mmCIF file of C-alpha atoms and ligand atoms in Angstrom:
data_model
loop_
_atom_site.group_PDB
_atom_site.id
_atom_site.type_symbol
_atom_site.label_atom_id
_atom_site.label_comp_id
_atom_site.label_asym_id
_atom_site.label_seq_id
_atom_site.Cartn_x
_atom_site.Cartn_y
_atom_site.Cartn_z
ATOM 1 C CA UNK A 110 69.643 76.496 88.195
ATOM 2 C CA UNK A 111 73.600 76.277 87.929
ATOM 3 C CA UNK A 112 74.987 78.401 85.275
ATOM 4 C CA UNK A 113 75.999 77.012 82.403
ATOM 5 C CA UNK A 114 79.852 75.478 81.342
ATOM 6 C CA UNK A 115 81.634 77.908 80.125
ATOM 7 C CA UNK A 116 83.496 76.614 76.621
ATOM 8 C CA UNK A 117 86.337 78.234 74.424
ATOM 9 C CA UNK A 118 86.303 76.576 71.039
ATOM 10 C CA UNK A 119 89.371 76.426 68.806
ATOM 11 C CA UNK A 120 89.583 75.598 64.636
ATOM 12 C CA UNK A 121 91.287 75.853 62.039
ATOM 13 C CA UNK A 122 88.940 75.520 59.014
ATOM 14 C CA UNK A 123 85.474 75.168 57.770
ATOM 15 C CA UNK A 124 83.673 74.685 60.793
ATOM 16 C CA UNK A 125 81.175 72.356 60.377
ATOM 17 C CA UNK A 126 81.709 70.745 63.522
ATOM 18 C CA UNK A 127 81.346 74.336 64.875
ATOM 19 C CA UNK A 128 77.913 74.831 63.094
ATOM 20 C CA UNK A 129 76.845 71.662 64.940
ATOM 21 C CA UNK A 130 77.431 72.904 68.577
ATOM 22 C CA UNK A 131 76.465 76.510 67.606
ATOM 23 C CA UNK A 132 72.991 75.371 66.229
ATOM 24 C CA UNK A 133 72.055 72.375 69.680
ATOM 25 C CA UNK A 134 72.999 75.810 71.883
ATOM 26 C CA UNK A 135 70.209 77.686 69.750
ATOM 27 C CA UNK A 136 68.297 74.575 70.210
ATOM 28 C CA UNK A 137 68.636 74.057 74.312
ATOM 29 C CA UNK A 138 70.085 70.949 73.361
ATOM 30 C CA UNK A 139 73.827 71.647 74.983
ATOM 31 C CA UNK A 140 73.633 73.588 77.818
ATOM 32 C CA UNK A 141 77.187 75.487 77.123
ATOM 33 C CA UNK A 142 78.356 79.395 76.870
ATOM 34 C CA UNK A 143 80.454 79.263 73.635
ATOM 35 C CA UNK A 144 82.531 82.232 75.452
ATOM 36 C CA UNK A 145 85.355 82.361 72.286
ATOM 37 C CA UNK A 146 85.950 80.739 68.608
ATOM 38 C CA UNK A 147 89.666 80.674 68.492
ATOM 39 C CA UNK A 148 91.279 80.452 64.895
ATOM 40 C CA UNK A 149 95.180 79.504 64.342
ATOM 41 C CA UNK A 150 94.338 80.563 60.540
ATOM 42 C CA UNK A 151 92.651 83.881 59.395
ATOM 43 C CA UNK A 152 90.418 82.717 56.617
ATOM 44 C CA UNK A 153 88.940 79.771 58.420
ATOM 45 C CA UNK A 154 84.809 79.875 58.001
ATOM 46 C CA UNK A 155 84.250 78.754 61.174
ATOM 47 C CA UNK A 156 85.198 82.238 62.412
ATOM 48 C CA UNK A 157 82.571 83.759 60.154
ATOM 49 C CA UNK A 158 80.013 81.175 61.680
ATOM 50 C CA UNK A 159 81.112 82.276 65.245
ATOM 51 C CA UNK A 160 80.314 85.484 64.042
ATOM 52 C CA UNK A 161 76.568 84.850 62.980
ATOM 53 C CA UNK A 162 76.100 83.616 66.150
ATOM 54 C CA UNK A 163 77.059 86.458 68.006
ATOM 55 C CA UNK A 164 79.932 84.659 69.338
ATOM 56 C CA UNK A 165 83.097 86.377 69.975
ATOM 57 C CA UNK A 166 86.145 85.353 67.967
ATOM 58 C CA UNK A 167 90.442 85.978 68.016
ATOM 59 C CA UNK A 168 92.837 84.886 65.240
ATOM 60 C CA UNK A 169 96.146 83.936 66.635
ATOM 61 C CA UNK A 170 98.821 83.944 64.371
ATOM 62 C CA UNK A 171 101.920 82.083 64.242
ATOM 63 C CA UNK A 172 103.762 83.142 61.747
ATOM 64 C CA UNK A 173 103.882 86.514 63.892
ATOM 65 C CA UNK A 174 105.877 84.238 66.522
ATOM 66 C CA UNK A 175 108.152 82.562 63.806
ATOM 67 C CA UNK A 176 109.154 86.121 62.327
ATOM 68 C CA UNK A 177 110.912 86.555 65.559
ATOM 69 C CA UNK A 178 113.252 83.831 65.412
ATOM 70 C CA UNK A 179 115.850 82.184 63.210
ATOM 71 C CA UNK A 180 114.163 79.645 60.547
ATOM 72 C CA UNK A 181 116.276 76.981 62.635
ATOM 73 C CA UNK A 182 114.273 73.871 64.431
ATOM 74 C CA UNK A 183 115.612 75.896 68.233
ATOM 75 C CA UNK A 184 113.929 79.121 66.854
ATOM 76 C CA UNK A 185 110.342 77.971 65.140
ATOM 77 C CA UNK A 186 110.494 76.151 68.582
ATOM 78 C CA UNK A 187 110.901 79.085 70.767
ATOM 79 C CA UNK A 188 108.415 80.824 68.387
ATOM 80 C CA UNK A 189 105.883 77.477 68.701
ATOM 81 C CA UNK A 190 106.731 77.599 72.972
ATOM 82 C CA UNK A 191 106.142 81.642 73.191
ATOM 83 C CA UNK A 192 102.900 81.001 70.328
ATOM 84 C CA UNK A 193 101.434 78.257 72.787
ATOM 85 C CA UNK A 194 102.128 80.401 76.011
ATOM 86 C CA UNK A 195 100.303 83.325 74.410
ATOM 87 C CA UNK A 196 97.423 81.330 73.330
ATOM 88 C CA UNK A 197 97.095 80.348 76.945
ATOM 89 C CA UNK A 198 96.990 83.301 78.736
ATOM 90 C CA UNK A 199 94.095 84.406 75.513
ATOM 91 C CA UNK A 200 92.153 81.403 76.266
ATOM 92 C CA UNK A 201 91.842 81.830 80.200
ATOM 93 C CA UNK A 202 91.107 85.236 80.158
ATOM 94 C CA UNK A 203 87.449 84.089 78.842
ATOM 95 C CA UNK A 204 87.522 81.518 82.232
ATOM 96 C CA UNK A 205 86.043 78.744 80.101
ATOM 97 C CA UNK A 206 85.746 75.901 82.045
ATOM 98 C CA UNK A 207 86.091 73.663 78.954
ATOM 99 C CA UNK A 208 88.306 73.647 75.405
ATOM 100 C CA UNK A 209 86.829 72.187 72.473
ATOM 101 C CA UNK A 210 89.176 71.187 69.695
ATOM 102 C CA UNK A 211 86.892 71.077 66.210
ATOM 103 C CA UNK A 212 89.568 70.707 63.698
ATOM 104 C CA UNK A 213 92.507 72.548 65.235
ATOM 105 C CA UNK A 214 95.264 72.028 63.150
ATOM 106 C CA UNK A 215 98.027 72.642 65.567
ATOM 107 C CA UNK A 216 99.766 70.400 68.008
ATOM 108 C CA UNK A 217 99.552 71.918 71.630
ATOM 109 C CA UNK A 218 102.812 72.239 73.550
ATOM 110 C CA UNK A 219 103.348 71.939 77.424
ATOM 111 C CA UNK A 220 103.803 75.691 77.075
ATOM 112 C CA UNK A 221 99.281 75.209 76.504
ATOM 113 C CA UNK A 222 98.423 72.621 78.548
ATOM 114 C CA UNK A 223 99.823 72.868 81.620
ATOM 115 C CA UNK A 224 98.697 76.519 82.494
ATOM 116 C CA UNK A 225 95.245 75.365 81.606
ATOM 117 C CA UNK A 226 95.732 71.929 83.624
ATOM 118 C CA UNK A 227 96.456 74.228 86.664
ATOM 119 C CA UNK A 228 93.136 76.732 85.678
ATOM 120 C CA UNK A 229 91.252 73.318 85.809
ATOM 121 C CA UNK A 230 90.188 73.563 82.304
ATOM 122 C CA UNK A 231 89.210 70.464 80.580
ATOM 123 C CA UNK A 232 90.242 70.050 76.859
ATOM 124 C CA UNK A 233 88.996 67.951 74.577
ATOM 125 C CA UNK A 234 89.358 66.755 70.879
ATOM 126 C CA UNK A 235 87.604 65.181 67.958
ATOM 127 C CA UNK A 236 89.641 62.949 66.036
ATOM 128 C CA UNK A 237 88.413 61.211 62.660
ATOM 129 C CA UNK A 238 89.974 57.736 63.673
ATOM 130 C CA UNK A 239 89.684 55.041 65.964
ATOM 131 C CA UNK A 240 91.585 55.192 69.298
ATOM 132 C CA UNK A 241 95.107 54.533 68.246
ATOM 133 C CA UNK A 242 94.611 54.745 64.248
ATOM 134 C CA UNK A 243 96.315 57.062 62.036
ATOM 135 C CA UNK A 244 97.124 59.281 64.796
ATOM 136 C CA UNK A 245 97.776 63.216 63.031
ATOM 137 C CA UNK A 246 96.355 64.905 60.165
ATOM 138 C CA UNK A 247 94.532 63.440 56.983
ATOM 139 C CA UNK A 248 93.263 60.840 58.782
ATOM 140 C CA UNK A 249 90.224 60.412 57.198
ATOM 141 C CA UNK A 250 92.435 59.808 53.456
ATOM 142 C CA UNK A 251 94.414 57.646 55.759
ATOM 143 C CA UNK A 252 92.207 55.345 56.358
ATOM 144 C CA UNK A 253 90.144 55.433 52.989
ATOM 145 C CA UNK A 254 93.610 54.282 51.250
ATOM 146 C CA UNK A 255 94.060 52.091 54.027
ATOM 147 C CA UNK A 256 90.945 50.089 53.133
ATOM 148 C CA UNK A 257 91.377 50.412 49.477
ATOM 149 C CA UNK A 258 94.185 48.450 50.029
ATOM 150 C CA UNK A 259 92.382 46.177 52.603
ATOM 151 C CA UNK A 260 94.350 46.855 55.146
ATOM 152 C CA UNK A 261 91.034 47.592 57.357
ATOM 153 C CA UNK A 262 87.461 47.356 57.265
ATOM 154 C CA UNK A 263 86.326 49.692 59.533
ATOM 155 C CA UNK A 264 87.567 53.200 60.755
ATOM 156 C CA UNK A 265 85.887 55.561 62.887
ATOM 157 C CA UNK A 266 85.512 59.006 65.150
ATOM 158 C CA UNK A 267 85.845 59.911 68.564
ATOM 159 C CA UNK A 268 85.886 62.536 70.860
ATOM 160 C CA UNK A 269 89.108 62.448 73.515
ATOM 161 C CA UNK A 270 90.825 64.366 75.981
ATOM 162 C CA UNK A 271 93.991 66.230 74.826
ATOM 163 C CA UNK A 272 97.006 65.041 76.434
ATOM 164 C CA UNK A 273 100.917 66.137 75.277
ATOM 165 C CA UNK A 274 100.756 62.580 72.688
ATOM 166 C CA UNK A 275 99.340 63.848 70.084
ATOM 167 C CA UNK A 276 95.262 61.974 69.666
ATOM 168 C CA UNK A 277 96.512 59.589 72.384
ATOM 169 C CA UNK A 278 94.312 60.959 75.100
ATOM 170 C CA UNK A 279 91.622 58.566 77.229
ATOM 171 C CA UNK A 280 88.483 58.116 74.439
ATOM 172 C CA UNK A 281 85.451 60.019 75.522
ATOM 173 C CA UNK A 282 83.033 58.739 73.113
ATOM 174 C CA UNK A 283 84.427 56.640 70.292
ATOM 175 C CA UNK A 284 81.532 56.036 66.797
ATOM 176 C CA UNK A 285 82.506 52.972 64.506
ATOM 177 C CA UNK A 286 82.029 53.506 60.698
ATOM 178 C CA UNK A 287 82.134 50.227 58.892
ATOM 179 C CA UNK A 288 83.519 50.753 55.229
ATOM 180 C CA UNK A 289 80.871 50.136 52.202
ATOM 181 C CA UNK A 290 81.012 46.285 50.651
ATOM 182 C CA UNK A 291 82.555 46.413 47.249
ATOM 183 C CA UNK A 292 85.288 48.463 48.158
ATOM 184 C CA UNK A 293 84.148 51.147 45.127
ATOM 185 C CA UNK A 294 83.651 53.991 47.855
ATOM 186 C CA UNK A 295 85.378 56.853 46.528
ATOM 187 C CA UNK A 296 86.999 59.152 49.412
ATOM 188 C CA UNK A 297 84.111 61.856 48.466
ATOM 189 C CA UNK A 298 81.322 60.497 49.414
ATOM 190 C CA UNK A 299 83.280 58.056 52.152
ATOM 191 C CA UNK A 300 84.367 61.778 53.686
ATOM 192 C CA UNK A 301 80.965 63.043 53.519
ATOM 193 C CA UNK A 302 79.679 60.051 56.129
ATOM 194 C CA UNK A 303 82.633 60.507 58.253
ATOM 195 C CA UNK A 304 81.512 63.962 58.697
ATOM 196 C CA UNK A 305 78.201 63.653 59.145
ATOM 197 C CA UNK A 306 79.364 60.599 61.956
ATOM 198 C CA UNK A 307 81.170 63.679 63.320
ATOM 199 C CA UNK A 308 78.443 66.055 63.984
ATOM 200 C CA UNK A 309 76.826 63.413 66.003
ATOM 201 C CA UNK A 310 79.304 62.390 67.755
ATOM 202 C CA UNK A 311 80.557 65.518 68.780
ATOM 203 C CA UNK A 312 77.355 66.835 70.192
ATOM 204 C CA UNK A 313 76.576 63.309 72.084
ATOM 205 C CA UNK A 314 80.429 63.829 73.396
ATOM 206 C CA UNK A 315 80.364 67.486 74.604
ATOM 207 C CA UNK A 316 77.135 66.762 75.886
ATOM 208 C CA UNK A 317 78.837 63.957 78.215
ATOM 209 C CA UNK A 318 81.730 66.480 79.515
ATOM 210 C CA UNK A 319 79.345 69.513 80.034
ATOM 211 C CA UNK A 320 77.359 66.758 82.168
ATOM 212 C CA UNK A 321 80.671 65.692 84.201
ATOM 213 C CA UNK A 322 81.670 68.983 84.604
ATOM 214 C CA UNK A 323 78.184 70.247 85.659
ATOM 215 C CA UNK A 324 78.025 67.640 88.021
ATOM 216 C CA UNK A 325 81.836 67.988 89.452
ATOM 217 C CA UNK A 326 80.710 71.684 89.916
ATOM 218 C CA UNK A 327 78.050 70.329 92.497
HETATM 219 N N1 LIG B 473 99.216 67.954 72.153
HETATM 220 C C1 LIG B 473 98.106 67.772 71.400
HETATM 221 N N2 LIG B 473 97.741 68.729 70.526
HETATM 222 C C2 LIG B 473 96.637 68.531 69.764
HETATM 223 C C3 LIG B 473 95.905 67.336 69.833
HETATM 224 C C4 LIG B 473 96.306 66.348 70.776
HETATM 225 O O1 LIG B 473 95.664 65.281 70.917
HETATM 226 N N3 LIG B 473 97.410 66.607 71.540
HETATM 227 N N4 LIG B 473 94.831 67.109 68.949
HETATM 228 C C5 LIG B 473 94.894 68.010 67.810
HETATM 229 C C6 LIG B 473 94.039 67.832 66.622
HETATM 230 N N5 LIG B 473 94.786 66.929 65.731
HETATM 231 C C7 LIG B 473 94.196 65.719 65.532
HETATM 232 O O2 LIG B 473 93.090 65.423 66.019
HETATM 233 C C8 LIG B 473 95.985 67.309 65.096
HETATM 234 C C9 LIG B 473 96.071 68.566 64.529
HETATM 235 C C10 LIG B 473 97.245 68.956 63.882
HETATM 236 C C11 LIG B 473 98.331 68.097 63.799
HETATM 237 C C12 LIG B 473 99.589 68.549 63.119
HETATM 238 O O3 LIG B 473 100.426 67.753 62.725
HETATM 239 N N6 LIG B 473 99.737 69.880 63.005
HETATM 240 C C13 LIG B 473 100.933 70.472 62.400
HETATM 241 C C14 LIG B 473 100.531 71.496 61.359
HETATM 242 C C15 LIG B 473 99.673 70.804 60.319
HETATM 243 C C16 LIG B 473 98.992 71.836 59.413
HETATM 244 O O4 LIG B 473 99.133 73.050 59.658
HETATM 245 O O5 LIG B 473 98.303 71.373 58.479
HETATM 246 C C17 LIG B 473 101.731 71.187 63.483
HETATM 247 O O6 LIG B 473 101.116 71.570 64.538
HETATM 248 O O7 LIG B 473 102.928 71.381 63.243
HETATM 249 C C18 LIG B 473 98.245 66.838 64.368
HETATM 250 C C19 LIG B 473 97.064 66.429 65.007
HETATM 251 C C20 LIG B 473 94.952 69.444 68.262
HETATM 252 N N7 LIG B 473 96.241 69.531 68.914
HETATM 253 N N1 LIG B 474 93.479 65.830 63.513
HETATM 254 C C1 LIG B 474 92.390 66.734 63.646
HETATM 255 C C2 LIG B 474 91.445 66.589 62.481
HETATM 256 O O1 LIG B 474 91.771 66.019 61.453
HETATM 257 N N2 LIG B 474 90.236 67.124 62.655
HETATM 258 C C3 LIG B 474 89.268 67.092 61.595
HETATM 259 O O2 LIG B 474 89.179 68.348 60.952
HETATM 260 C C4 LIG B 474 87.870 68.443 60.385
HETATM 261 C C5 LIG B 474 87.278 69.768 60.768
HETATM 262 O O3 LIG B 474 86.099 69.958 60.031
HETATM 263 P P1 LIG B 474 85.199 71.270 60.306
HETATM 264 O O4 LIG B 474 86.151 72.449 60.284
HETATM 265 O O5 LIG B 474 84.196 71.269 59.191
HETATM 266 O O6 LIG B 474 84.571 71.083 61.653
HETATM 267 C C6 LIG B 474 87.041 67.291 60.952
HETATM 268 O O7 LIG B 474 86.955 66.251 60.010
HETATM 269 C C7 LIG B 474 87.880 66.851 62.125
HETATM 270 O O8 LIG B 474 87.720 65.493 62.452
#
């Protein structure tokens, strides 16, 4: 029986997304090791879920990084570069095999992703959008305002590898979510059905890398 993928999973907030992967593991239902929860921000829930579940966690701060530079764009660079290559070396000390991005609110520098390129390790992201839509953060308000205005009439979620362009990497698994006739959806309850389109999605997604990954491994 091969062991099972090894995954690192990083947030930034409430964790729901989280709370979906932790509970399939409990179920058998994703065969992963969640070997880390990862936090750029202290008071996120999702670090008090990891805990629940047994699963160890690390806050890494920024601001510690920015304290030690100038408050110019070369120094919260430097501080974002040194941040980034600190967070690397943190992440592949665990040897996960696979990074899950559930809500990480930070952009990922070279100074990340090419030490973990050359480990091998796969990172991934989930993205309230569709491929090439309101790219960034608040995307979900994005596109609710976008409608509104009937600029769209559908939006979406996907799951997609991390690459330096920021939610430009390939589309894993990509959910449609078709906006309500009328267009009296307020963002509350339009919010709560992108989320709940996320928990699916992100399980049926992970669940496709840990199988390509399980199956490279053979
Ligand atoms: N290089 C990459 N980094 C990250 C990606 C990615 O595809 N490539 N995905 C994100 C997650 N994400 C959207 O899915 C995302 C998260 C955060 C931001 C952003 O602008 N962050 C700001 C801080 C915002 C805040 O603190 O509220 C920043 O880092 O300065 C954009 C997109 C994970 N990272
Ligand atoms: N650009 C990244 C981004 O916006 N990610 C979004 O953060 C939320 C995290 O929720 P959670 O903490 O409850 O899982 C999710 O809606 C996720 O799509």
């Amino acid at each position: 029986m091969p062991s099972p993928i090894r995954a690192t999973v990083l947030i930034s907030g409430n964790g729901s997304n989280l709370q979906a992967v932790i509970d399939n593991v409990a179920e058998g239902k994703l065969d992963t090791t969640l070997v880390r929860v990862l936090s750029n921000r202290k008071d996120a829930f999702g670090l008090e879920r990891a805990r629940k579940a047994n699963i160890p966690t690390q806050y890494h701060n920024l601001v510690k990084y920015k304290k030690q530079h100038p408050a110019t764009p070369e120094g919260v660079q430097a501080a974002r570069e040194e941040y980034d290559a600190e967070l690397a070396r943190l992440i592949l000390a665990d040897s996960p095999e696979l990074v899950v991005c559930l809500g990480f609110m930070h952009i990922l520098s070279p100074q990340f992703l090419e030490p973990l390129e050359k480990a091998h390790v796969r990172i991934i992201n989930l993205h309230p959008a569709l491929p090439g839509q309101f790219n960034g953060v608040n995307a979900i308000e994005r596109a609710h305002a976008a409608w509104m205005e009937g600029s769209i009439d559908k939006t979406g979620v996907m799951i997609h590898d991390v690459i330096s362009e920021v939610d430009m990497g390939k589309p894993i698994l990509v959910k449609e979510i078709p906006f309500q006739k009328g267009r009296d959806e307020d963002l509350e309850s339009f919010e709560t059905r992108v989320h709940e389109t996320e928990w699916g999605t992100v399980i049926e997604g992970v669940g496709m890398v840990l199988k390509e990954l399980q199956a490279q491994k053979q």
